[in-house]
């Protein structure tokens, strides 16, 4: 410990410096006390002024003396070592009562944790960036310029903004009609009608797609109480399969910074089912496998495959 | 004696087509063979079905006997729509009515005479395979078996044009080479949506073929 002290600070000078500060403070206090009290009673006015001025000079001189002493001592104290990785908090290791206040070891532990956290967060971030959507990544350059720098926080998007995004997507695809409902508060439910092939119900949470159900064109969209039915599965095996694949697509198309791009990509993918009953499998060339048409659509090429032919 | 049996595949929107099949086999044997093929494919039997058709001569008896071209009214039933009764005029509109339409026809017997002995029906098993519905029926007129009807429906799809290739492939899997090509009337209502009376129109065409077969003895029967 003596080593540390000799390298770090001169403790003797340090305690003297503290005394010097106290002295300085008290002499400064005396300056203001004497100014506050003003002139003392003397027989003549001249005598009063003389006594006051001489007293004031004495006090100022003592302030000057104390200040000089402090400056001298502060040079002796020396600078704390900057080489310690924890800078001044490294001085906590000087605390002689380690056992009672293990601050220093706790601090080291916390430092290690935060280092690790930063490292892992960096790895995760670079991995996630590689997984970003190819098609939308191409558009990113162009659209990023148009986009305002400060995006609205993705979880609190005003309903009007959601309406705009959805209606813009609806206009992109003439064979696809998108109706927007808000049966439960601000969250939107979309009814997507694709040609005469299918109807998909898309449950949104702000601008994120929460879940989706695909049914045949002639199946019920509304439940008996007249509300839009977001739960019942299709009675047809082919649309149960398509629903499963659509759920997979929701997990695939993820781009948290640009939820509107995700919705657009998902709708582009969903639109490829317009030829659900007409397109043969791109691998085996047949229309049916186990009684089902090619229900899988590739996420990038949108080509049709049977569920078992897509590898 | 060479026996020629007829297949009448019925599709939504599609005209029935006659296809000769296995020589030396009875209607019953052929139906059983087809049932077996469907079950091997994985189709599950779901009860039975029937479609029947009664013929009525339209107009008063005097007109009917006067040599003018006769008009026919057909009254049909389908087990898929047990609460409906279908009334079809030849080349005319199809009327969908309540089942007590039959009683009404009895009351109208001075205008519509039931041509007894002309009743044709098809009965058989109903199979489900994935989203396909297949009805294999034996067509009878009077008491004799006259042919086999095959009705195939792909339930999730309401536009016949869209599912044509898919249906062809499915039918090939149990009818092998007897699957007809796309019929000429295919595309009459290309973008139209299927309705139950369309099936009845197809069954009527099929039954009329069976009746004509009786009227002019087929050369294949010799
Ligand atoms: Zn395939």
Coordinates of C-alpha atoms and ligand atoms in Angstrom, one line a residue:
Chain A
X1 CA 0.0 0.0 0.0
X2 CA 2.9 2.3 0.7
X3 CA 4.0 1.8 -2.9
X4 CA 0.6 2.9 -4.2
X5 CA 0.7 6.0 -2.1
X6 CA 4.2 7.0 -3.2
X7 CA 3.2 6.6 -6.8
X8 CA -0.2 8.2 -6.4
X9 CA -0.6 11.1 -4.0
X10 CA 1.4 12.6 -1.1
X11 CA -0.9 12.0 1.8
X12 CA 0.9 14.3 4.1
X13 CA 0.6 17.2 1.7
X14 CA -3.0 16.1 1.1
X15 CA -4.0 16.5 4.8
X16 CA -2.1 19.8 5.1
X17 CA -3.9 21.0 1.9
X18 CA -7.2 20.2 3.5
X19 CA -6.2 22.2 6.6
X20 CA -5.2 25.1 4.3
X21 CA -8.6 25.0 2.6
X22 CA -10.2 25.3 6.0
X23 CA -8.0 28.2 6.9
X24 CA -8.7 29.9 3.6
X25 CA -12.5 29.5 4.1
X26 CA -12.4 30.9 7.6
X27 CA -10.3 33.9 6.5
X28 CA -12.7 34.6 3.6
X29 CA -15.6 34.3 6.0
X30 CA -13.9 37.0 8.2
X31 CA -13.7 39.3 5.2
X32 CA -17.4 39.2 4.7
X33 CA -18.1 39.4 8.5
X34 CA -16.1 42.6 8.8
X35 CA -17.7 44.1 5.8
X36 CA -21.1 43.2 7.2
X37 CA -20.4 44.7 10.6
X38 CA -19.1 47.9 9.2
X39 CA -17.2 50.6 11.1
X40 CA -16.9 50.3 14.9
X41 CA -17.8 53.1 17.3
X42 CA -14.8 55.4 17.9
X43 CA -14.7 59.0 19.1
X44 CA -14.0 60.6 15.8
X45 CA -15.2 59.7 12.3
X46 CA -11.6 59.7 11.1
X47 CA -10.6 57.2 13.9
X48 CA -13.5 54.9 12.8
X49 CA -12.4 54.9 9.1
X50 CA -8.8 54.2 10.0
X51 CA -9.6 51.3 12.3
X52 CA -11.9 49.8 9.7
X53 CA -9.4 50.0 6.8
X54 CA -6.5 48.6 8.8
X55 CA -8.6 45.7 9.9
X56 CA -9.8 45.0 6.4
X57 CA -6.2 45.1 5.1
X58 CA -5.2 42.6 7.8
X59 CA -7.9 40.2 6.9
X60 CA -7.2 40.4 3.1
X61 CA -3.6 39.8 3.8
X62 CA -4.4 36.7 5.7
X63 CA -6.6 35.5 2.8
X64 CA -3.7 36.1 0.5
X65 CA -1.4 34.2 2.8
X66 CA -3.8 31.2 3.1
X67 CA -4.3 31.1 -0.7
X68 CA -0.5 31.0 -1.3
X69 CA -0.2 28.2 1.2
X70 CA -2.9 26.2 -0.5
X71 CA -1.2 26.7 -3.9
X72 CA 2.1 25.5 -2.6
X73 CA 0.5 22.4 -1.0
X74 CA -1.5 21.5 -4.1
X75 CA 1.7 21.3 -6.1
X76 CA 3.1 18.8 -3.5
X77 CA -0.1 16.7 -3.6
X78 CA 0.7 15.6 -7.2
X79 CA -1.7 14.2 -9.8
X80 CA -3.5 10.9 -9.2
X81 CA -2.2 8.3 -11.6
X82 CA -4.0 8.2 -14.9
X83 CA -2.6 4.8 -15.9
X84 CA -5.2 2.9 -13.8
X85 CA -7.9 1.4 -16.2
X86 CA -10.7 2.5 -13.9
X87 CA -9.2 6.0 -13.5
X88 CA -10.2 7.6 -10.2
X89 CA -12.6 4.8 -9.3
X90 CA -9.4 2.6 -9.1
X91 CA -8.6 4.5 -5.9
X92 CA -11.4 2.6 -4.3
X93 CA -8.8 -0.3 -4.0
X94 CA -7.0 1.9 -1.5
X95 CA -9.9 1.4 1.0
X96 CA -8.4 -0.5 3.9
X97 CA -11.7 -2.0 5.0
X98 CA -12.2 -4.3 2.0
X99 CA -14.2 -6.9 3.8
X100 CA -16.9 -4.5 5.0
X101 CA -17.3 -2.5 1.8
X102 CA -16.3 -4.7 -1.2
X103 CA -17.0 -1.8 -3.6
X104 CA -13.9 -2.3 -5.6
X105 CA -14.4 -6.0 -6.5
X106 CA -18.1 -5.3 -7.3
X107 CA -17.0 -2.5 -9.5
X108 CA -14.6 -4.8 -11.4
X109 CA -17.3 -7.4 -11.8
X110 CA -19.8 -4.9 -13.2
X111 CA -17.1 -3.6 -15.6
X112 CA -16.5 -7.1 -16.9
X113 CA -20.2 -7.7 -17.4
X114 CA -20.7 -4.5 -19.3
X115 CA -17.7 -5.3 -21.5
X116 CA -19.2 -8.7 -22.3
X117 CA -22.6 -7.3 -22.9
X118 CA -21.2 -4.8 -25.4
X119 CA -19.3 -7.5 -27.2
X120 CA -22.3 -9.8 -27.5
X121 CA -24.6 -7.0 -28.6
X122 CA -22.1 -6.1 -31.3
X123 CA -22.1 -9.7 -32.6
X124 CA -25.9 -10.0 -32.5
X125 CA -26.3 -6.7 -34.3
X126 CA -23.9 -7.7 -37.2
X127 CA -25.7 -11.1 -37.5
X128 CA -29.1 -9.5 -37.6
X129 CA -28.0 -7.1 -40.3
X130 CA -26.8 -10.0 -42.5
X131 CA -30.3 -11.6 -42.2
X132 CA -32.0 -8.5 -43.5
X133 CA -34.4 -8.9 -46.4
X134 CA -32.7 -9.1 -49.8
X135 CA -35.4 -7.5 -51.8
X136 CA -36.0 -4.6 -49.5
X137 CA -32.3 -4.2 -48.9
X138 CA -32.0 -3.2 -52.5
X139 CA -34.7 -0.6 -52.1
X140 CA -33.2 0.8 -48.9
X141 CA -30.8 3.2 -50.6
X142 CA -33.5 4.9 -52.6
X143 CA -36.2 5.0 -50.0
X144 CA -33.9 6.0 -47.1
X145 CA -33.3 9.3 -48.8
X146 CA -37.0 10.1 -49.1
X147 CA -37.7 8.9 -45.5
X148 CA -37.4 11.5 -42.8
X149 CA -34.4 11.1 -40.6
X150 CA -36.4 10.6 -37.4
X151 CA -38.7 7.7 -37.8
X152 CA -41.7 7.4 -35.6
X153 CA -41.1 4.9 -32.9
X154 CA -42.4 1.7 -34.5
X155 CA -44.7 0.7 -31.6
X156 CA -46.5 4.0 -31.3
X157 CA -47.4 4.7 -34.9
X158 CA -50.5 6.9 -35.4
X159 CA -53.4 5.0 -36.9
X160 CA -53.5 7.6 -39.8
X161 CA -50.0 6.5 -40.8
X162 CA -51.0 2.8 -40.8
X163 CA -54.0 3.7 -42.9
X164 CA -51.8 5.5 -45.4
X165 CA -49.3 2.6 -45.7
X166 CA -52.1 0.1 -46.2
X167 CA -53.9 2.1 -48.8
X168 CA -50.7 2.7 -50.7
X169 CA -50.0 -1.1 -50.7
X170 CA -53.6 -1.7 -51.8
X171 CA -53.1 0.6 -54.8
X172 CA -50.0 -1.3 -55.8
X173 CA -51.8 -4.6 -56.5
X174 CA -55.0 -4.3 -58.7
X175 CA -56.0 -7.9 -58.2
X176 CA -55.8 -7.6 -54.5
X177 CA -58.3 -5.7 -52.4
X178 CA -57.5 -4.7 -48.8
X179 CA -60.2 -3.6 -46.4
X180 CA -59.1 -2.2 -43.0
X181 CA -61.1 -2.7 -39.8
X182 CA -60.5 -1.6 -36.2
X183 CA -62.8 -3.9 -34.2
X184 CA -60.7 -3.7 -31.0
X185 CA -59.4 -0.2 -30.4
X186 CA -56.5 1.1 -32.5
X187 CA -55.1 -2.2 -33.8
X188 CA -56.0 -2.8 -37.4
X189 CA -57.4 -6.0 -38.9
X190 CA -57.0 -6.3 -42.7
X191 CA -59.2 -8.4 -44.9
X192 CA -57.2 -9.2 -48.0
X193 CA -59.2 -10.6 -51.0
X194 CA -57.0 -12.1 -53.7
X195 CA -58.8 -12.5 -57.0
X196 CA -61.4 -15.2 -56.6
X197 CA -58.9 -17.5 -54.9
X198 CA -58.6 -16.7 -51.3
X199 CA -59.3 -14.3 -48.4
X200 CA -56.7 -13.6 -45.8
X201 CA -57.3 -12.0 -42.5
X202 CA -54.2 -10.1 -41.2
X203 CA -54.2 -9.0 -37.6
X204 CA -51.9 -6.0 -37.1
X205 CA -50.3 -4.5 -34.0
X206 CA -49.5 -1.0 -35.0
X207 CA -47.6 -1.6 -38.3
X208 CA -46.4 -5.1 -37.4
X209 CA -48.3 -8.2 -38.6
X210 CA -49.3 -10.2 -35.5
X211 CA -51.0 -13.2 -37.1
X212 CA -52.7 -14.2 -40.3
X213 CA -55.4 -16.7 -41.4
X214 CA -56.1 -17.7 -45.0
X215 CA -59.4 -19.1 -46.1
X216 CA -61.1 -20.0 -49.3
X217 CA -62.8 -17.2 -51.3
X218 CA -66.3 -18.7 -50.5
X219 CA -65.7 -19.3 -46.8
X220 CA -67.1 -17.1 -44.1
X221 CA -65.2 -14.0 -43.1
X222 CA -67.6 -12.9 -40.4
X223 CA -68.6 -14.9 -37.4
X224 CA -72.3 -15.3 -36.4
X225 CA -72.3 -12.1 -34.4
X226 CA -71.3 -10.1 -37.5
X227 CA -67.8 -9.4 -36.3
X228 CA -64.8 -10.3 -38.4
X229 CA -63.7 -13.8 -37.5
X230 CA -59.9 -13.7 -36.8
X231 CA -59.7 -17.2 -35.2
X232 CA -61.4 -20.0 -37.2
X233 CA -59.2 -22.1 -39.5
X234 CA -60.2 -22.9 -43.0
X235 CA -62.2 -26.1 -43.6
X236 CA -60.0 -26.9 -46.6
X237 CA -56.7 -28.6 -46.2
X238 CA -55.1 -26.5 -48.9
X239 CA -55.8 -23.3 -47.1
X240 CA -54.7 -24.7 -43.7
X241 CA -51.4 -25.3 -45.4
X242 CA -51.3 -21.9 -46.9
X243 CA -52.0 -20.4 -43.5
X244 CA -49.1 -22.3 -42.0
X245 CA -46.8 -21.0 -44.8
X246 CA -48.1 -17.5 -44.3
X247 CA -47.2 -17.7 -40.7
X248 CA -43.7 -18.8 -41.6
X249 CA -43.5 -15.9 -44.0
X250 CA -44.3 -13.5 -41.1
X251 CA -41.3 -14.8 -39.3
X252 CA -39.2 -14.6 -42.4
X253 CA -39.9 -11.0 -43.4
X254 CA -38.5 -9.1 -40.5
X255 CA -37.0 -5.6 -40.6
X256 CA -37.7 -3.9 -37.3
X257 CA -36.6 -0.5 -38.5
X258 CA -38.9 -0.5 -41.5
X259 CA -42.2 -2.2 -40.7
X260 CA -43.9 -0.8 -43.8
X261 CA -41.4 -2.6 -46.0
X262 CA -42.2 -5.8 -44.2
X263 CA -45.9 -5.4 -44.8
X264 CA -45.3 -4.7 -48.4
X265 CA -43.0 -7.7 -48.8
X266 CA -45.6 -9.9 -47.1
X267 CA -48.4 -8.7 -49.4
X268 CA -46.2 -9.2 -52.5
X269 CA -45.5 -12.8 -51.4
X270 CA -49.2 -13.4 -50.6
X271 CA -50.2 -12.1 -54.0
X272 CA -48.3 -15.0 -55.7
X273 CA -51.1 -17.3 -54.5
X274 CA -53.3 -15.8 -57.3
X275 CA -52.2 -18.9 -59.3
X276 CA -52.6 -21.3 -56.4
X277 CA -54.7 -23.7 -58.4
X278 CA -53.1 -23.0 -61.8
X279 CA -49.3 -23.3 -61.2
X280 CA -47.5 -26.6 -61.4
X281 CA -44.7 -27.4 -58.9
X282 CA -41.4 -26.0 -60.1
X283 CA -39.6 -29.1 -59.0
X284 CA -41.7 -32.1 -59.9
X285 CA -43.8 -30.4 -62.6
X286 CA -47.0 -31.9 -61.2
X287 CA -50.1 -30.1 -60.0
X288 CA -51.0 -32.5 -57.1
X289 CA -49.1 -34.2 -54.4
X290 CA -51.0 -36.1 -51.7
X291 CA -54.1 -34.3 -53.0
X292 CA -52.7 -30.8 -52.5
X293 CA -51.6 -28.3 -55.1
X294 CA -48.2 -26.6 -54.7
X295 CA -48.9 -24.5 -51.5
X296 CA -45.4 -23.2 -50.9
X297 CA -44.1 -20.0 -52.4
X298 CA -40.4 -19.2 -52.3
X299 CA -39.7 -16.1 -50.3
X300 CA -37.4 -14.6 -52.9
X301 CA -38.5 -16.0 -56.3
X302 CA -42.2 -16.5 -55.4
X303 CA -42.0 -19.8 -57.4
X304 CA -44.6 -22.5 -56.5
X305 CA -43.5 -25.7 -54.9
X306 CA -45.2 -28.6 -53.1
X307 CA -44.5 -28.5 -49.4
X308 CA -42.3 -31.5 -49.7
X309 CA -40.6 -30.4 -52.9
X310 CA -39.3 -27.1 -51.6
X311 CA -35.9 -28.2 -50.3
Chain B
X1 CA -72.0 -60.3 -76.6
X2 CA -69.8 -57.2 -76.2
X3 CA -70.8 -54.9 -73.5
X4 CA -69.8 -51.3 -73.6
X5 CA -70.3 -49.2 -70.5
X6 CA -70.1 -45.5 -70.3
X7 CA -68.3 -43.2 -67.9
X8 CA -69.8 -39.8 -67.4
X9 CA -67.4 -37.7 -65.5
X10 CA -69.1 -34.6 -64.2
X11 CA -67.2 -31.5 -63.3
X12 CA -68.3 -28.1 -62.2
X13 CA -69.1 -26.4 -65.4
X14 CA -68.0 -29.2 -67.6
X15 CA -70.0 -31.2 -70.1
X16 CA -70.2 -34.9 -69.4
X17 CA -68.1 -37.1 -71.8
X18 CA -68.7 -40.7 -72.7
X19 CA -65.8 -43.0 -72.5
X20 CA -66.0 -46.8 -73.3
X21 CA -64.4 -49.0 -70.7
X22 CA -63.4 -52.5 -69.9
X23 CA -65.1 -55.1 -72.0
X24 CA -66.6 -58.2 -70.5
X25 CA -67.4 -56.5 -67.2
X26 CA -70.7 -55.5 -65.6
X27 CA -71.5 -52.1 -64.4
X28 CA -71.4 -53.3 -60.9
X29 CA -67.9 -54.8 -61.3
X30 CA -66.6 -51.6 -62.8
X31 CA -68.0 -49.5 -60.0
X32 CA -66.4 -51.8 -57.4
X33 CA -63.1 -51.6 -59.2
X34 CA -63.3 -47.8 -59.2
X35 CA -64.3 -47.7 -55.5
X36 CA -61.2 -49.9 -54.7
X37 CA -58.9 -47.6 -56.7
X38 CA -60.2 -44.5 -54.8
X39 CA -59.7 -46.2 -51.5
X40 CA -56.2 -47.3 -52.4
X41 CA -55.5 -43.6 -53.2
X42 CA -56.5 -42.7 -49.7
X43 CA -60.0 -41.5 -50.3
X44 CA -62.4 -41.9 -47.4
X45 CA -66.0 -43.0 -47.9
X46 CA -68.5 -40.5 -46.5
X47 CA -71.9 -42.0 -46.9
X48 CA -74.0 -42.2 -50.1
X49 CA -75.5 -39.8 -52.5
X50 CA -78.3 -39.8 -55.1
X51 CA -79.5 -37.6 -57.9
X52 CA -82.8 -38.3 -59.6
X53 CA -84.7 -36.9 -62.5
X54 CA -88.4 -37.1 -63.5
X55 CA -89.6 -36.1 -66.9
X56 CA -92.8 -34.1 -67.5
X57 CA -94.5 -33.4 -70.8
X58 CA -95.4 -29.8 -71.0
X59 CA -98.7 -28.5 -72.4
X60 CA -102.2 -29.9 -72.6
X61 CA -102.6 -33.4 -74.0
X62 CA -104.2 -32.1 -77.1
X63 CA -101.1 -30.0 -77.9
X64 CA -98.8 -32.8 -77.0
X65 CA -100.5 -35.1 -79.4
X66 CA -100.9 -32.6 -82.2
X67 CA -97.5 -33.3 -83.6
X68 CA -95.9 -30.0 -82.5
X69 CA -92.5 -30.3 -81.0
X70 CA -92.9 -31.4 -77.4
X71 CA -91.5 -29.5 -74.5
X72 CA -90.1 -31.2 -71.5
X73 CA -89.9 -30.1 -67.9
X74 CA -87.4 -32.0 -65.7
X75 CA -87.8 -32.1 -62.0
X76 CA -84.6 -33.2 -60.2
X77 CA -83.4 -33.8 -56.6
X78 CA -79.9 -34.0 -55.2
X79 CA -78.9 -35.4 -51.9
X80 CA -76.4 -32.6 -51.5
X81 CA -79.3 -30.2 -51.4
X82 CA -82.0 -32.1 -49.6
X83 CA -84.1 -29.0 -49.0
X84 CA -84.3 -28.0 -52.6
X85 CA -86.0 -29.2 -55.7
X86 CA -84.6 -28.3 -59.2
X87 CA -87.0 -27.7 -62.1
X88 CA -85.3 -27.4 -65.5
X89 CA -86.7 -26.7 -68.9
X90 CA -84.9 -28.1 -71.8
X91 CA -82.3 -25.5 -72.8
X92 CA -84.1 -23.2 -70.5
X93 CA -83.7 -21.7 -67.1
X94 CA -83.1 -23.7 -63.9
X95 CA -85.5 -23.0 -61.1
X96 CA -84.5 -23.8 -57.5
X97 CA -87.6 -24.5 -55.4
X98 CA -88.7 -25.9 -52.0
X99 CA -89.1 -29.7 -51.8
X100 CA -92.9 -29.5 -51.9
X101 CA -92.6 -28.4 -55.5
X102 CA -93.3 -32.1 -56.2
X103 CA -96.8 -31.8 -54.7
X104 CA -97.4 -28.7 -56.9
X105 CA -96.5 -30.8 -59.9
X106 CA -99.2 -33.3 -59.0
X107 CA -101.8 -30.5 -58.9
X108 CA -100.6 -29.2 -62.3
X109 CA -101.0 -32.6 -63.9
X110 CA -103.4 -31.3 -66.5
X111 CA -100.5 -29.2 -67.9
X112 CA -97.6 -31.3 -67.0
X113 CA -97.9 -35.1 -67.5
X114 CA -95.4 -37.3 -65.7
X115 CA -93.7 -39.5 -68.3
X116 CA -93.7 -42.6 -66.1
X117 CA -90.9 -45.1 -66.7
X118 CA -88.6 -42.2 -67.8
X119 CA -87.3 -41.7 -64.3
X120 CA -83.5 -41.8 -64.3
X121 CA -81.3 -41.8 -61.2
X122 CA -77.8 -42.2 -60.1
X123 CA -76.9 -43.6 -56.7
X124 CA -73.6 -44.5 -55.2
X125 CA -70.9 -43.7 -52.7
X126 CA -69.5 -40.3 -51.8
X127 CA -65.8 -40.1 -51.2
X128 CA -63.6 -37.4 -49.8
X129 CA -59.9 -37.1 -50.7
X130 CA -58.2 -34.0 -49.3
X131 CA -60.3 -31.2 -50.6
X132 CA -61.8 -33.3 -53.5
X133 CA -65.3 -34.7 -53.4
X134 CA -65.9 -37.7 -55.6
X135 CA -69.3 -39.3 -56.3
X136 CA -69.3 -42.6 -58.1
X137 CA -72.8 -43.4 -59.1
X138 CA -74.6 -46.3 -60.9
X139 CA -77.1 -44.8 -63.4
X140 CA -80.4 -46.7 -63.5
X141 CA -83.4 -46.3 -65.6
X142 CA -86.4 -48.4 -64.6
X143 CA -84.7 -51.3 -63.0
X144 CA -81.6 -51.7 -65.2
X145 CA -78.1 -50.3 -64.7
X146 CA -77.2 -48.2 -67.7
X147 CA -73.9 -46.6 -66.9
X148 CA -71.6 -45.0 -64.4
X149 CA -71.4 -41.3 -63.4
X150 CA -68.3 -39.8 -61.9
X151 CA -68.7 -36.4 -60.3
X152 CA -65.6 -34.7 -59.2
X153 CA -65.5 -31.5 -57.3
X154 CA -62.6 -29.5 -56.0
X155 CA -64.2 -27.7 -53.2
X156 CA -61.7 -24.8 -52.3
X157 CA -61.8 -23.4 -55.9
X158 CA -64.9 -21.7 -57.2
X159 CA -63.6 -20.9 -60.7
X160 CA -63.6 -24.0 -62.9
X161 CA -61.0 -22.7 -65.3
X162 CA -58.5 -22.3 -62.6
X163 CA -58.6 -25.9 -61.3
X164 CA -58.9 -27.7 -64.7
X165 CA -55.4 -29.0 -64.8
X166 CA -55.4 -30.0 -61.2
X167 CA -58.7 -31.9 -61.7
X168 CA -57.4 -33.7 -64.8
X169 CA -54.4 -34.9 -62.8
X170 CA -56.5 -36.1 -60.0
X171 CA -58.9 -38.0 -62.3
X172 CA -56.1 -39.6 -64.1
X173 CA -55.0 -41.1 -60.8
X174 CA -58.1 -43.3 -60.6
X175 CA -59.7 -43.2 -64.1
X176 CA -56.3 -43.7 -65.9
X177 CA -56.8 -43.2 -69.6
X178 CA -60.5 -42.5 -69.5
X179 CA -60.2 -38.9 -68.6
X180 CA -61.7 -36.7 -71.3
X181 CA -60.0 -33.7 -72.8
X182 CA -61.3 -30.3 -72.1
X183 CA -64.9 -30.2 -73.5
X184 CA -66.1 -27.6 -76.0
X185 CA -68.5 -25.9 -73.6
X186 CA -65.6 -25.4 -71.2
X187 CA -65.3 -21.6 -70.9
X188 CA -69.0 -20.7 -71.4
X189 CA -68.9 -18.7 -68.2
X190 CA -65.1 -18.5 -67.7
X191 CA -65.1 -16.1 -64.9
X192 CA -68.4 -17.1 -63.4
X193 CA -68.9 -18.5 -60.0
X194 CA -70.2 -22.0 -59.6
X195 CA -73.7 -22.6 -58.2
X196 CA -75.4 -25.9 -57.4
X197 CA -77.8 -25.7 -60.3
X198 CA -74.9 -25.9 -62.7
X199 CA -74.3 -29.4 -61.4
X200 CA -77.9 -30.3 -62.1
X201 CA -77.7 -29.1 -65.7
X202 CA -74.7 -31.4 -66.2
X203 CA -76.6 -34.4 -64.6
X204 CA -79.5 -33.7 -66.9
X205 CA -77.4 -33.8 -70.0
X206 CA -75.9 -37.0 -68.8
X207 CA -79.3 -38.6 -68.1
X208 CA -80.7 -37.5 -71.5
X209 CA -77.8 -39.4 -73.1
X210 CA -78.8 -42.5 -71.2
X211 CA -82.4 -42.1 -72.4
X212 CA -81.3 -41.7 -76.0
X213 CA -79.1 -44.7 -75.7
X214 CA -82.2 -46.7 -74.9
X215 CA -84.3 -45.2 -77.7
X216 CA -81.7 -46.2 -80.3
X217 CA -80.0 -49.4 -79.4
X218 CA -76.3 -49.0 -79.5
X219 CA -74.4 -50.9 -82.0
X220 CA -71.9 -51.7 -79.3
X221 CA -74.6 -53.9 -77.7
X222 CA -74.5 -56.5 -80.5
Ligands
LIG1 ZN1 -43.6 -31.0 -56.4

